[in-house]
mmCIF file of C-alpha atoms in Angstrom:
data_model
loop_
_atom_site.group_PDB
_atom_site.id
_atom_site.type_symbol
_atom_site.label_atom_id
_atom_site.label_comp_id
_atom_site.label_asym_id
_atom_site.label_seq_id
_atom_site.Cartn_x
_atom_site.Cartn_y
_atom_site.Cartn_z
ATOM 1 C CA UNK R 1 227.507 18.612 27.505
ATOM 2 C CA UNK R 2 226.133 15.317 27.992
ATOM 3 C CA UNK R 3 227.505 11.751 26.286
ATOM 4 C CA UNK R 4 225.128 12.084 23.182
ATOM 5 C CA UNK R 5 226.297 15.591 22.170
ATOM 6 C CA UNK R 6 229.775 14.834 23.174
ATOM 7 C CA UNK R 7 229.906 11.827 20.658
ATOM 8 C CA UNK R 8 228.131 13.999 17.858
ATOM 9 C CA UNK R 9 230.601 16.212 18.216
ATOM 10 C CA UNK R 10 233.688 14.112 18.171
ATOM 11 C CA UNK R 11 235.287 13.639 14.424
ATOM 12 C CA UNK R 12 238.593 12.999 12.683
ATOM 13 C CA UNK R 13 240.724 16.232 12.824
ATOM 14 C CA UNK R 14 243.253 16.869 10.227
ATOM 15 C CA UNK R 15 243.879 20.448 10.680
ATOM 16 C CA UNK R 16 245.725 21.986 13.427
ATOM 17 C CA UNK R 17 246.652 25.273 14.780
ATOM 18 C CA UNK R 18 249.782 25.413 15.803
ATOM 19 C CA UNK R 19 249.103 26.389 19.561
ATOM 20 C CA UNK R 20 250.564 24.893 22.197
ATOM 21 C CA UNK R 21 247.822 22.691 24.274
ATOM 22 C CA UNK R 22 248.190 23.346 27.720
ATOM 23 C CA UNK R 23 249.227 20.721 30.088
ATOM 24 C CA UNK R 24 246.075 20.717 32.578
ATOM 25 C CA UNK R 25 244.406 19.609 29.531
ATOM 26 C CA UNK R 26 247.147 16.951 28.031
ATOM 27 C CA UNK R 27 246.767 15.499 31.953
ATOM 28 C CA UNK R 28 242.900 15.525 32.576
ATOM 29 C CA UNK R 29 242.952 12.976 28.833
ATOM 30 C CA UNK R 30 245.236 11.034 30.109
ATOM 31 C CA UNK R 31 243.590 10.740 33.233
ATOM 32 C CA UNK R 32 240.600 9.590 31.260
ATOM 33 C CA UNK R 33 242.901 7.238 29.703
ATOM 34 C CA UNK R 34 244.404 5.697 32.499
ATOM 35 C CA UNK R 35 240.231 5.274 33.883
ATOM 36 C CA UNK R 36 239.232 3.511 30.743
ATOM 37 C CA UNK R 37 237.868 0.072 31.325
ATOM 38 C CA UNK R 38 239.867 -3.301 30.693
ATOM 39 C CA UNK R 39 239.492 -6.936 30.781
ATOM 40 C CA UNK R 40 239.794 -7.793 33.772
ATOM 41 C CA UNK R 41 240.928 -4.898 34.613
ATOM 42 C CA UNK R 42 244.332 -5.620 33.942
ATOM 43 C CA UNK R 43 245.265 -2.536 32.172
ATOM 44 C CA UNK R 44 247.845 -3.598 29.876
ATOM 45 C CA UNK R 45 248.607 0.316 28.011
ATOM 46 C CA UNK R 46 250.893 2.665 28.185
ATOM 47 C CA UNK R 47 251.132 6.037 27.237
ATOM 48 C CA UNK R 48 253.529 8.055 25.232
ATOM 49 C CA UNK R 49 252.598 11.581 24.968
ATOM 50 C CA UNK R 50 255.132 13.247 22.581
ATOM 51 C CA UNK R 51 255.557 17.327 22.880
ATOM 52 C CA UNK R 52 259.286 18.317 22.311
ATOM 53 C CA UNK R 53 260.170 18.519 18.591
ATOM 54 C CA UNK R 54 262.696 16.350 18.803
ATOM 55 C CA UNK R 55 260.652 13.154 19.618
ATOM 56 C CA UNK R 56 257.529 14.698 17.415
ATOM 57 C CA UNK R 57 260.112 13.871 14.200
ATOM 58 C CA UNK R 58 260.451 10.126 15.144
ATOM 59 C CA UNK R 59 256.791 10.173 15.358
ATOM 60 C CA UNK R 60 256.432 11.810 11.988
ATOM 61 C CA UNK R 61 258.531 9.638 10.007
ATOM 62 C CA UNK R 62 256.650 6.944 11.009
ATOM 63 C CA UNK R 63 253.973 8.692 9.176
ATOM 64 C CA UNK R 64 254.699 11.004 6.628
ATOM 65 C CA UNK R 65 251.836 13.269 5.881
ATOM 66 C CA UNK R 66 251.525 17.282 5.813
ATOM 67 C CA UNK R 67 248.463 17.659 8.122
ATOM 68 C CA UNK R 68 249.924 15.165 10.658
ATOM 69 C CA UNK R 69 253.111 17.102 10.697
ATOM 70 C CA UNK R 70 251.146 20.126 12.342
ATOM 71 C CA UNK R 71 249.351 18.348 15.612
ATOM 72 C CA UNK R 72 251.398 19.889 18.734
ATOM 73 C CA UNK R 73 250.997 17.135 19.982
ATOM 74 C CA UNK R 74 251.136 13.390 19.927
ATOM 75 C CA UNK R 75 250.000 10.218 22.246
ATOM 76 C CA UNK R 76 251.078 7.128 21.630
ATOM 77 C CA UNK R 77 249.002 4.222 22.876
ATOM 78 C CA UNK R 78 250.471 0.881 23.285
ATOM 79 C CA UNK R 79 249.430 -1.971 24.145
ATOM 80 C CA UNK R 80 251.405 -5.173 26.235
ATOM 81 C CA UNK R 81 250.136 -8.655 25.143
ATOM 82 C CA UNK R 82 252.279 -9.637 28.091
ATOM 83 C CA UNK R 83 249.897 -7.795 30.596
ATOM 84 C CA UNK R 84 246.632 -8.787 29.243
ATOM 85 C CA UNK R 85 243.989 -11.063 30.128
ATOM 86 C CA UNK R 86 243.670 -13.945 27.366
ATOM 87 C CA UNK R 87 240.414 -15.678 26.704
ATOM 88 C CA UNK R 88 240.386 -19.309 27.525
ATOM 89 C CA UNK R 89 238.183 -20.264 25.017
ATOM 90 C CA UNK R 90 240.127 -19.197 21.760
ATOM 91 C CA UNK R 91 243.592 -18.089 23.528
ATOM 92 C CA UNK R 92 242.327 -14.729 22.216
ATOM 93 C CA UNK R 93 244.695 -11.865 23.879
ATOM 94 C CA UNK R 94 242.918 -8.845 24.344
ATOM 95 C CA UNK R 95 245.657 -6.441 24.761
ATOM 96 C CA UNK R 96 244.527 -4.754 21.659
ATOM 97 C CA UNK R 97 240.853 -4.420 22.093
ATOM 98 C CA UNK R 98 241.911 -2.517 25.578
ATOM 99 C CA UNK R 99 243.800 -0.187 23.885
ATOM 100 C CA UNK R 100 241.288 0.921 21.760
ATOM 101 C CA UNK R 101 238.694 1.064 24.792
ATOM 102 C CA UNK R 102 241.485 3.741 25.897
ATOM 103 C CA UNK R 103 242.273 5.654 22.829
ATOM 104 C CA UNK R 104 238.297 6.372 22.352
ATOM 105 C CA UNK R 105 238.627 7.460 25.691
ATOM 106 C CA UNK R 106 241.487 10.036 24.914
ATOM 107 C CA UNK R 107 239.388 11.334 21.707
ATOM 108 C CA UNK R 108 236.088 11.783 23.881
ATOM 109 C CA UNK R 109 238.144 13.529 26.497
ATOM 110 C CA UNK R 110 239.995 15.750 24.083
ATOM 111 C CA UNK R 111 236.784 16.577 22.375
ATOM 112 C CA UNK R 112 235.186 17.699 25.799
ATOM 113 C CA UNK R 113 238.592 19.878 26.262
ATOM 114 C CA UNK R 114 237.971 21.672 22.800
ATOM 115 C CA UNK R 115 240.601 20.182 21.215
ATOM 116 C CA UNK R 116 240.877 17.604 17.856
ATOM 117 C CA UNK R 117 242.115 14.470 17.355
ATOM 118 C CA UNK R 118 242.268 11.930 15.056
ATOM 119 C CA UNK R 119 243.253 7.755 15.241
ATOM 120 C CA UNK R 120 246.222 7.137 13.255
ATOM 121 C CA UNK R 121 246.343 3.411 12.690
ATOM 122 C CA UNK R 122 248.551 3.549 9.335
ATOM 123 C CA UNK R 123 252.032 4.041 10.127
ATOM 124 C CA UNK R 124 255.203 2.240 10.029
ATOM 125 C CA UNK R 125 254.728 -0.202 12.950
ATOM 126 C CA UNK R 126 258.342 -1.496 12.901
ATOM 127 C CA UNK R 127 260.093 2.358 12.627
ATOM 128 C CA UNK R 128 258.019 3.546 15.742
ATOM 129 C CA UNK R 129 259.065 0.653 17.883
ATOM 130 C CA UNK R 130 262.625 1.276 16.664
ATOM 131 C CA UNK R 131 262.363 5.127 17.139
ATOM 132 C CA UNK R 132 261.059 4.331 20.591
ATOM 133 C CA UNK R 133 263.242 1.211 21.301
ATOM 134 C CA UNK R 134 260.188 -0.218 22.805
ATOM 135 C CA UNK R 135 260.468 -3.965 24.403
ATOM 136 C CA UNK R 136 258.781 -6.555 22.412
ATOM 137 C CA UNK R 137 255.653 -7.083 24.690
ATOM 138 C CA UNK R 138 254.537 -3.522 24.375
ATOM 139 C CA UNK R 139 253.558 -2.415 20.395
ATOM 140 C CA UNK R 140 252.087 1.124 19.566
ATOM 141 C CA UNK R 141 248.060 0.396 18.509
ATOM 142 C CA UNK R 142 247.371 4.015 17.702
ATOM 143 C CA UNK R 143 248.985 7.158 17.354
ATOM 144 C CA UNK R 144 246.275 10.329 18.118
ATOM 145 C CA UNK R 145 247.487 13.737 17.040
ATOM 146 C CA UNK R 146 246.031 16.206 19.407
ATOM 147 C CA UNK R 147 245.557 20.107 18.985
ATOM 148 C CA UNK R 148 243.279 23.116 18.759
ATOM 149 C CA UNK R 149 241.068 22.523 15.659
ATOM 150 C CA UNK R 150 241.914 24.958 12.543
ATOM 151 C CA UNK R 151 239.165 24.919 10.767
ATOM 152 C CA UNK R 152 235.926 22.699 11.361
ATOM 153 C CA UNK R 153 234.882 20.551 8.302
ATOM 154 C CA UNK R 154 232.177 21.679 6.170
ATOM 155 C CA UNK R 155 230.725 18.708 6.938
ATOM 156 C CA UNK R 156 230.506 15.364 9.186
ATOM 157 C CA UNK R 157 230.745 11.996 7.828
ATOM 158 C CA UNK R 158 226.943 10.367 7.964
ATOM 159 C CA UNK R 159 225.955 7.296 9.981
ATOM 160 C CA UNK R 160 224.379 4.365 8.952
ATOM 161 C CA UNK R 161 220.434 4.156 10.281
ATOM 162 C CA UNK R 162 219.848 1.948 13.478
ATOM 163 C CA UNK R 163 217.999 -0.134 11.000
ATOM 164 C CA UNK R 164 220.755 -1.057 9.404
ATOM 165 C CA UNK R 165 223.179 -1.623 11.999
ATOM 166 C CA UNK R 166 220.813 -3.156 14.773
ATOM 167 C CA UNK R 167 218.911 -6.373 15.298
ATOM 168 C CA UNK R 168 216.467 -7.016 18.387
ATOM 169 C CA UNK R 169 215.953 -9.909 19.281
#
């Protein structure tokens, strides 16, 4: 499938089955993660993909929501403001803006694997770091539920035109 169909295909998934995703498949997205381009290319993320129950609970409560409950699994992306290039200009760190670059990359590669996913950005900041004991450098951006796709939405959310949402100059 090429980029364009790829991206039209792509949406927020909140409904999963319960099957397990295979690892091949949990590997080629983070591959496609660990690709994505960075400032500099300094590549300050990491990666915390959460499968056994155990660690999918301290995920969970950090979230608390039925359909997020039922994702198989779970990546974590986080970023380190320690590792990232920082504009001179306005001392602006851009630790943040390279995690996203990432997580859209883990979407778009879990959408070309046939599998949903969905950017989590409302949770309890403070409980995952805790549940995690990360360091205080590195703080989870995103959390992106992963799975095989219950049932496909009735229908997609609409996009602005290019008119309204582009100026040539």
């Amino acid at each position: 499938m090429d980029f364009l169909e790829l991206t039209k295909k792509r949406f927020s998934a909140r409904n999963y089955k319960s099957d397990k995703v295979e690892q091949d498949k949990i590997d080629y997205i983070i591959e496609c993660a660990r690709l994505a381009p960075s400032a500099v290319n300094y590549q300050p993320w990491h990666f915390m993909v959460v499968i056994s129950e155990e660690q999918k609970k301290k995920v969970q409560q950090c979230y608390n929501r039925e359909w997020f409950a039922k994702a198989p699994v779970y990546i974590v992306v986080c970023a380190d403001k320690s590792e990232a290039w920082v504009r001179k200009s306005d001392n602006k760190n851009h630790a943040d803006i390279d995690a996203a670059i990432a997580t859209e990359h883990i979407c778009l590669a879990a959408t070309e694997m046939g599998l949903g996913s969905c950017w989590v950005c409302n949770f309890d900041l403070d409980l995952l770091r805790t549940n995690f004991q990360l360091p205080a450098e590195k703080y989870p951006v995103a959390i992106i539920p992963l799975g095989y796709i219950a049932e496909q939405p009735e229908r997609f959310s609409t996009r602005k035109e290019r008119g309204e949402i582009v100026t040539v100059y």
